[in-house]
Amino acid sequence: MYCRNCGKEIESQAVVCPSCGVPPMLEKKFCQACGEVTQPNQTMCTKCGVALVAKTQVSETKNKMAAGLLGIFLGCFGIHKFYLGYNKEAIIMLAISLGAGLVTCGAATGVMSVIGLIEGIIYLTKPDEEFEQLYIQGHKGWF
Ligand SMILES: [Zn+2]
Ligand SMILES: [Zn+2]
């Protein structure tokens, strides 16, 4: 990926850009996928078509605590995944809980609850930065 502040190519896990010292997704001057110059209110790169997301915008809307608690209490319905924007994974959990749950007298729903509970606990125990990298920027669908 590229630093959105200085446009230098950097490692995708870099928390801070080694060339300019700024968190790579904080600024909006370059595309994070191809390094093309972008305008501050541009939402999509005109060169490679990737969505231009600034880290500050994302952190305001997604809360680690909320995602964790949703996973613990409503995990079997995949609510925490809907919250994080993982619609595909969320629908899978919901379908298994409701569909397979009915056939197995709730056993499948129980399994989904346990998965939600574990994921909720993982979310809560991750440091904020790692949570954001894995689940918000990285879109890690499961665990
Ligand atoms: Zn930089
Ligand atoms: Zn681009």
mmCIF file with all atom_site columns, C-alpha atoms and ligand atoms in Angstrom:
data_model
loop_
_atom_site.group_PDB
_atom_site.id
_atom_site.type_symbol
_atom_site.label_atom_id
_atom_site.label_alt_id
_atom_site.label_comp_id
_atom_site.label_asym_id
_atom_site.label_entity_id
_atom_site.label_seq_id
_atom_site.pdbx_PDB_ins_code
_atom_site.Cartn_x
_atom_site.Cartn_y
_atom_site.Cartn_z
_atom_site.occupancy
_atom_site.B_iso_or_equiv
_atom_site.pdbx_formal_charge
_atom_site.auth_seq_id
_atom_site.auth_comp_id
_atom_site.auth_asym_id
_atom_site.auth_atom_id
_atom_site.pdbx_PDB_model_num
ATOM   1   C  CA . MET A 1 1   ? 0.000   0.000   0.000   1.00 0.00 ? 1   MET A CA 1
ATOM   2   C  CA . TYR A 1 2   ? 0.935   3.668   -0.208  1.00 0.00 ? 2   TYR A CA 1
ATOM   3   C  CA . CYS A 1 3   ? 1.081   6.360   2.459   1.00 0.00 ? 3   CYS A CA 1
ATOM   4   C  CA . ARG A 1 4   ? -1.875  8.732   2.055   1.00 0.00 ? 4   ARG A CA 1
ATOM   5   C  CA . ASN A 1 5   ? 0.243   11.586  3.351   1.00 0.00 ? 5   ASN A CA 1
ATOM   6   C  CA . CYS A 1 6   ? 3.461   11.376  1.290   1.00 0.00 ? 6   CYS A CA 1
ATOM   7   C  CA . GLY A 1 7   ? 2.634   8.807   -1.412  1.00 0.00 ? 7   GLY A CA 1
ATOM   8   C  CA . LYS A 1 8   ? 5.598   6.514   -0.631  1.00 0.00 ? 8   LYS A CA 1
ATOM   9   C  CA . GLU A 1 9   ? 5.112   2.766   -0.912  1.00 0.00 ? 9   GLU A CA 1
ATOM   10  C  CA . ILE A 1 10  ? 4.963   1.197   2.571   1.00 0.00 ? 10  ILE A CA 1
ATOM   11  C  CA . GLU A 1 11  ? 4.163   -2.129  4.227   1.00 0.00 ? 11  GLU A CA 1
ATOM   12  C  CA . SER A 1 12  ? 0.438   -2.779  4.557   1.00 0.00 ? 12  SER A CA 1
ATOM   13  C  CA . GLN A 1 13  ? 0.706   -3.408  8.328   1.00 0.00 ? 13  GLN A CA 1
ATOM   14  C  CA . ALA A 1 14  ? 2.619   -0.172  8.968   1.00 0.00 ? 14  ALA A CA 1
ATOM   15  C  CA . VAL A 1 15  ? 0.949   1.806   11.757  1.00 0.00 ? 15  VAL A CA 1
ATOM   16  C  CA . VAL A 1 16  ? 3.067   4.846   11.000  1.00 0.00 ? 16  VAL A CA 1
ATOM   17  C  CA . CYS A 1 17  ? 4.660   5.697   7.636   1.00 0.00 ? 17  CYS A CA 1
ATOM   18  C  CA . PRO A 1 18  ? 8.455   5.276   7.903   1.00 0.00 ? 18  PRO A CA 1
ATOM   19  C  CA . SER A 1 19  ? 9.115   8.147   5.460   1.00 0.00 ? 19  SER A CA 1
ATOM   20  C  CA . CYS A 1 20  ? 6.931   10.911  6.928   1.00 0.00 ? 20  CYS A CA 1
ATOM   21  C  CA . GLY A 1 21  ? 5.979   9.624   10.412  1.00 0.00 ? 21  GLY A CA 1
ATOM   22  C  CA . VAL A 1 22  ? 2.232   10.095  9.882   1.00 0.00 ? 22  VAL A CA 1
ATOM   23  C  CA . PRO A 1 23  ? -0.294  7.196   10.200  1.00 0.00 ? 23  PRO A CA 1
ATOM   24  C  CA . PRO A 1 24  ? -0.585  6.148   6.525   1.00 0.00 ? 24  PRO A CA 1
ATOM   25  C  CA . MET A 1 25  ? -4.398  6.343   6.348   1.00 0.00 ? 25  MET A CA 1
ATOM   26  C  CA . LEU A 1 26  ? -4.750  9.635   8.206   1.00 0.00 ? 26  LEU A CA 1
ATOM   27  C  CA . GLU A 1 27  ? -4.284  12.059  5.328   1.00 0.00 ? 27  GLU A CA 1
ATOM   28  C  CA . LYS A 1 28  ? -6.033  12.201  1.969   1.00 0.00 ? 28  LYS A CA 1
ATOM   29  C  CA . LYS A 1 29  ? -3.328  13.360  -0.389  1.00 0.00 ? 29  LYS A CA 1
ATOM   30  C  CA . PHE A 1 30  ? -2.580  10.072  -2.200  1.00 0.00 ? 30  PHE A CA 1
ATOM   31  C  CA . CYS A 1 31  ? -4.449  6.873   -3.075  1.00 0.00 ? 31  CYS A CA 1
ATOM   32  C  CA . GLN A 1 32  ? -3.574  4.079   -0.610  1.00 0.00 ? 32  GLN A CA 1
ATOM   33  C  CA . ALA A 1 33  ? -3.743  1.416   -3.351  1.00 0.00 ? 33  ALA A CA 1
ATOM   34  C  CA . CYS A 1 34  ? -1.797  2.953   -6.264  1.00 0.00 ? 34  CYS A CA 1
ATOM   35  C  CA . GLY A 1 35  ? -0.153  6.118   -4.902  1.00 0.00 ? 35  GLY A CA 1
ATOM   36  C  CA . GLU A 1 36  ? -1.993  8.454   -7.293  1.00 0.00 ? 36  GLU A CA 1
ATOM   37  C  CA . VAL A 1 37  ? -2.550  12.069  -6.118  1.00 0.00 ? 37  VAL A CA 1
ATOM   38  C  CA . THR A 1 38  ? -6.102  12.475  -4.758  1.00 0.00 ? 38  THR A CA 1
ATOM   39  C  CA . GLN A 1 39  ? -8.287  15.397  -3.703  1.00 0.00 ? 39  GLN A CA 1
ATOM   40  C  CA . PRO A 1 40  ? -9.349  15.636  -0.011  1.00 0.00 ? 40  PRO A CA 1
ATOM   41  C  CA . ASN A 1 41  ? -13.067 15.055  -0.682  1.00 0.00 ? 41  ASN A CA 1
ATOM   42  C  CA . GLN A 1 42  ? -12.592 12.412  -3.349  1.00 0.00 ? 42  GLN A CA 1
ATOM   43  C  CA . THR A 1 43  ? -14.185 9.091   -2.313  1.00 0.00 ? 43  THR A CA 1
ATOM   44  C  CA . MET A 1 44  ? -12.889 6.867   -5.124  1.00 0.00 ? 44  MET A CA 1
ATOM   45  C  CA . CYS A 1 45  ? -9.516  6.766   -6.872  1.00 0.00 ? 45  CYS A CA 1
ATOM   46  C  CA . THR A 1 46  ? -9.894  7.777   -10.523 1.00 0.00 ? 46  THR A CA 1
ATOM   47  C  CA . LYS A 1 47  ? -6.843  5.728   -11.525 1.00 0.00 ? 47  LYS A CA 1
ATOM   48  C  CA . CYS A 1 48  ? -7.428  2.333   -9.874  1.00 0.00 ? 48  CYS A CA 1
ATOM   49  C  CA . GLY A 1 49  ? -11.067 2.636   -8.723  1.00 0.00 ? 49  GLY A CA 1
ATOM   50  C  CA . VAL A 1 50  ? -10.407 1.745   -5.085  1.00 0.00 ? 50  VAL A CA 1
ATOM   51  C  CA . ALA A 1 51  ? -12.499 3.380   -2.336  1.00 0.00 ? 51  ALA A CA 1
ATOM   52  C  CA . LEU A 1 52  ? -10.521 6.115   -0.594  1.00 0.00 ? 52  LEU A CA 1
ATOM   53  C  CA . VAL A 1 53  ? -11.068 5.729   3.125   1.00 0.00 ? 53  VAL A CA 1
ATOM   54  C  CA . ALA A 1 54  ? -9.474  7.975   5.678   1.00 0.00 ? 54  ALA A CA 1
ATOM   55  C  CA . LYS A 1 55  ? -8.787  6.330   9.014   1.00 0.00 ? 55  LYS A CA 1
ATOM   56  C  CA . THR A 1 56  ? -10.387 9.157   10.973  1.00 0.00 ? 56  THR A CA 1
ATOM   57  C  CA . GLN A 1 57  ? -13.742 8.715   9.243   1.00 0.00 ? 57  GLN A CA 1
ATOM   58  C  CA . VAL A 1 58  ? -13.834 4.996   9.951   1.00 0.00 ? 58  VAL A CA 1
ATOM   59  C  CA . SER A 1 59  ? -12.947 5.133   13.642  1.00 0.00 ? 59  SER A CA 1
ATOM   60  C  CA . GLU A 1 60  ? -15.778 7.532   14.381  1.00 0.00 ? 60  GLU A CA 1
ATOM   61  C  CA . THR A 1 61  ? -18.399 5.143   13.096  1.00 0.00 ? 61  THR A CA 1
ATOM   62  C  CA . LYS A 1 62  ? -17.116 1.766   14.306  1.00 0.00 ? 62  LYS A CA 1
ATOM   63  C  CA . ASN A 1 63  ? -16.659 1.159   17.976  1.00 0.00 ? 63  ASN A CA 1
ATOM   64  C  CA . LYS A 1 64  ? -14.730 -1.827  19.312  1.00 0.00 ? 64  LYS A CA 1
ATOM   65  C  CA . MET A 1 65  ? -16.735 -1.963  22.549  1.00 0.00 ? 65  MET A CA 1
ATOM   66  C  CA . ALA A 1 66  ? -20.071 -1.926  20.704  1.00 0.00 ? 66  ALA A CA 1
ATOM   67  C  CA . ALA A 1 67  ? -18.962 -4.652  18.285  1.00 0.00 ? 67  ALA A CA 1
ATOM   68  C  CA . GLY A 1 68  ? -17.698 -6.804  21.172  1.00 0.00 ? 68  GLY A CA 1
ATOM   69  C  CA . LEU A 1 69  ? -20.874 -6.458  23.228  1.00 0.00 ? 69  LEU A CA 1
ATOM   70  C  CA . LEU A 1 70  ? -23.080 -7.145  20.209  1.00 0.00 ? 70  LEU A CA 1
ATOM   71  C  CA . GLY A 1 71  ? -21.054 -10.303 19.565  1.00 0.00 ? 71  GLY A CA 1
ATOM   72  C  CA . ILE A 1 72  ? -21.420 -11.468 23.167  1.00 0.00 ? 72  ILE A CA 1
ATOM   73  C  CA . PHE A 1 73  ? -25.143 -10.797 23.510  1.00 0.00 ? 73  PHE A CA 1
ATOM   74  C  CA . LEU A 1 74  ? -26.527 -11.063 19.984  1.00 0.00 ? 74  LEU A CA 1
ATOM   75  C  CA . GLY A 1 75  ? -23.736 -13.049 18.354  1.00 0.00 ? 75  GLY A CA 1
ATOM   76  C  CA . CYS A 1 76  ? -25.942 -15.909 17.130  1.00 0.00 ? 76  CYS A CA 1
ATOM   77  C  CA . PHE A 1 77  ? -27.732 -13.516 14.773  1.00 0.00 ? 77  PHE A CA 1
ATOM   78  C  CA . GLY A 1 78  ? -24.491 -12.083 13.423  1.00 0.00 ? 78  GLY A CA 1
ATOM   79  C  CA . ILE A 1 79  ? -25.449 -8.574  14.583  1.00 0.00 ? 79  ILE A CA 1
ATOM   80  C  CA . HIS A 1 80  ? -21.827 -7.737  15.422  1.00 0.00 ? 80  HIS A CA 1
ATOM   81  C  CA . LYS A 1 81  ? -20.860 -8.649  11.852  1.00 0.00 ? 81  LYS A CA 1
ATOM   82  C  CA . PHE A 1 82  ? -23.585 -6.446  10.387  1.00 0.00 ? 82  PHE A CA 1
ATOM   83  C  CA . TYR A 1 83  ? -22.259 -3.698  12.638  1.00 0.00 ? 83  TYR A CA 1
ATOM   84  C  CA . LEU A 1 84  ? -18.727 -4.109  11.264  1.00 0.00 ? 84  LEU A CA 1
ATOM   85  C  CA . GLY A 1 85  ? -20.042 -4.200  7.704   1.00 0.00 ? 85  GLY A CA 1
ATOM   86  C  CA . TYR A 1 86  ? -19.426 -7.932  7.112   1.00 0.00 ? 86  TYR A CA 1
ATOM   87  C  CA . ASN A 1 87  ? -22.818 -8.504  5.543   1.00 0.00 ? 87  ASN A CA 1
ATOM   88  C  CA . LYS A 1 88  ? -21.942 -11.812 3.896   1.00 0.00 ? 88  LYS A CA 1
ATOM   89  C  CA . GLU A 1 89  ? -20.631 -13.395 7.122   1.00 0.00 ? 89  GLU A CA 1
ATOM   90  C  CA . ALA A 1 90  ? -23.520 -11.901 9.081   1.00 0.00 ? 90  ALA A CA 1
ATOM   91  C  CA . ILE A 1 91  ? -26.112 -13.418 6.762   1.00 0.00 ? 91  ILE A CA 1
ATOM   92  C  CA . ILE A 1 92  ? -24.362 -16.806 6.996   1.00 0.00 ? 92  ILE A CA 1
ATOM   93  C  CA . MET A 1 93  ? -24.576 -16.703 10.818  1.00 0.00 ? 93  MET A CA 1
ATOM   94  C  CA . LEU A 1 94  ? -28.181 -15.539 10.754  1.00 0.00 ? 94  LEU A CA 1
ATOM   95  C  CA . ALA A 1 95  ? -29.167 -18.224 8.239   1.00 0.00 ? 95  ALA A CA 1
ATOM   96  C  CA . ILE A 1 96  ? -27.472 -21.005 10.228  1.00 0.00 ? 96  ILE A CA 1
ATOM   97  C  CA . SER A 1 97  ? -28.992 -19.785 13.506  1.00 0.00 ? 97  SER A CA 1
ATOM   98  C  CA . LEU A 1 98  ? -32.519 -19.549 12.161  1.00 0.00 ? 98  LEU A CA 1
ATOM   99  C  CA . GLY A 1 99  ? -32.505 -22.201 9.442   1.00 0.00 ? 99  GLY A CA 1
ATOM   100 C  CA . ALA A 1 100 ? -30.301 -24.958 10.814  1.00 0.00 ? 100 ALA A CA 1
ATOM   101 C  CA . GLY A 1 101 ? -31.295 -23.973 14.358  1.00 0.00 ? 101 GLY A CA 1
ATOM   102 C  CA . LEU A 1 102 ? -34.884 -24.956 13.646  1.00 0.00 ? 102 LEU A CA 1
ATOM   103 C  CA . VAL A 1 103 ? -33.905 -28.363 12.259  1.00 0.00 ? 103 VAL A CA 1
ATOM   104 C  CA . THR A 1 104 ? -31.426 -29.138 15.040  1.00 0.00 ? 104 THR A CA 1
ATOM   105 C  CA . CYS A 1 105 ? -33.710 -27.913 17.861  1.00 0.00 ? 105 CYS A CA 1
ATOM   106 C  CA . GLY A 1 106 ? -31.482 -24.940 18.580  1.00 0.00 ? 106 GLY A CA 1
ATOM   107 C  CA . ALA A 1 107 ? -28.136 -26.736 18.538  1.00 0.00 ? 107 ALA A CA 1
ATOM   108 C  CA . ALA A 1 108 ? -26.901 -24.751 15.521  1.00 0.00 ? 108 ALA A CA 1
ATOM   109 C  CA . THR A 1 109 ? -28.099 -21.527 17.152  1.00 0.00 ? 109 THR A CA 1
ATOM   110 C  CA . GLY A 1 110 ? -26.103 -22.483 20.241  1.00 0.00 ? 110 GLY A CA 1
ATOM   111 C  CA . VAL A 1 111 ? -22.987 -23.028 18.162  1.00 0.00 ? 111 VAL A CA 1
ATOM   112 C  CA . MET A 1 112 ? -23.454 -19.622 16.498  1.00 0.00 ? 112 MET A CA 1
ATOM   113 C  CA . SER A 1 113 ? -23.924 -18.019 19.928  1.00 0.00 ? 113 SER A CA 1
ATOM   114 C  CA . VAL A 1 114 ? -20.621 -19.507 21.052  1.00 0.00 ? 114 VAL A CA 1
ATOM   115 C  CA . ILE A 1 115 ? -18.888 -18.197 17.901  1.00 0.00 ? 115 ILE A CA 1
ATOM   116 C  CA . GLY A 1 116 ? -20.393 -14.744 18.517  1.00 0.00 ? 116 GLY A CA 1
ATOM   117 C  CA . LEU A 1 117 ? -19.329 -14.862 22.165  1.00 0.00 ? 117 LEU A CA 1
ATOM   118 C  CA . ILE A 1 118 ? -15.754 -15.844 21.268  1.00 0.00 ? 118 ILE A CA 1
ATOM   119 C  CA . GLU A 1 119 ? -15.564 -13.176 18.566  1.00 0.00 ? 119 GLU A CA 1
ATOM   120 C  CA . GLY A 1 120 ? -16.977 -10.568 20.936  1.00 0.00 ? 120 GLY A CA 1
ATOM   121 C  CA . ILE A 1 121 ? -14.330 -11.426 23.530  1.00 0.00 ? 121 ILE A CA 1
ATOM   122 C  CA . ILE A 1 122 ? -11.583 -11.339 20.851  1.00 0.00 ? 122 ILE A CA 1
ATOM   123 C  CA . TYR A 1 123 ? -12.770 -7.861  19.771  1.00 0.00 ? 123 TYR A CA 1
ATOM   124 C  CA . LEU A 1 124 ? -12.757 -6.569  23.347  1.00 0.00 ? 124 LEU A CA 1
ATOM   125 C  CA . THR A 1 125 ? -9.339  -7.970  24.189  1.00 0.00 ? 125 THR A CA 1
ATOM   126 C  CA . LYS A 1 126 ? -7.589  -6.656  21.037  1.00 0.00 ? 126 LYS A CA 1
ATOM   127 C  CA . PRO A 1 127 ? -5.751  -3.359  21.367  1.00 0.00 ? 127 PRO A CA 1
ATOM   128 C  CA . ASP A 1 128 ? -7.636  -0.563  19.567  1.00 0.00 ? 128 ASP A CA 1
ATOM   129 C  CA . GLU A 1 129 ? -5.036  -0.254  16.838  1.00 0.00 ? 129 GLU A CA 1
ATOM   130 C  CA . GLU A 1 130 ? -4.953  -3.957  16.089  1.00 0.00 ? 130 GLU A CA 1
ATOM   131 C  CA . PHE A 1 131 ? -8.751  -4.143  16.106  1.00 0.00 ? 131 PHE A CA 1
ATOM   132 C  CA . GLU A 1 132 ? -8.948  -1.347  13.599  1.00 0.00 ? 132 GLU A CA 1
ATOM   133 C  CA . GLN A 1 133 ? -6.296  -2.866  11.347  1.00 0.00 ? 133 GLN A CA 1
ATOM   134 C  CA . LEU A 1 134 ? -7.758  -6.373  11.418  1.00 0.00 ? 134 LEU A CA 1
ATOM   135 C  CA . TYR A 1 135 ? -11.473 -5.757  11.351  1.00 0.00 ? 135 TYR A CA 1
ATOM   136 C  CA . ILE A 1 136 ? -12.056 -2.310  9.947   1.00 0.00 ? 136 ILE A CA 1
ATOM   137 C  CA . GLN A 1 137 ? -9.268  -1.886  7.419   1.00 0.00 ? 137 GLN A CA 1
ATOM   138 C  CA . GLY A 1 138 ? -8.466  -5.567  6.962   1.00 0.00 ? 138 GLY A CA 1
ATOM   139 C  CA . HIS A 1 139 ? -12.060 -6.885  6.870   1.00 0.00 ? 139 HIS A CA 1
ATOM   140 C  CA . LYS A 1 140 ? -11.147 -10.101 8.659   1.00 0.00 ? 140 LYS A CA 1
ATOM   141 C  CA . GLY A 1 141 ? -14.456 -11.940 8.449   1.00 0.00 ? 141 GLY A CA 1
ATOM   142 C  CA . TRP A 1 142 ? -14.073 -14.619 11.100  1.00 0.00 ? 142 TRP A CA 1
ATOM   143 C  CA . PHE A 1 143 ? -12.362 -14.484 14.534  1.00 0.00 ? 143 PHE A CA 1
HETATM 144 ZN ZN . ZN  B 2 .   ? 4.286   8.979   4.475   1.00 0.00 ? 1   ZN  B ZN 1
HETATM 145 ZN ZN . ZN  B 2 .   ? -5.599  4.400   -6.863  1.00 0.00 ? 2   ZN  B ZN 1
#
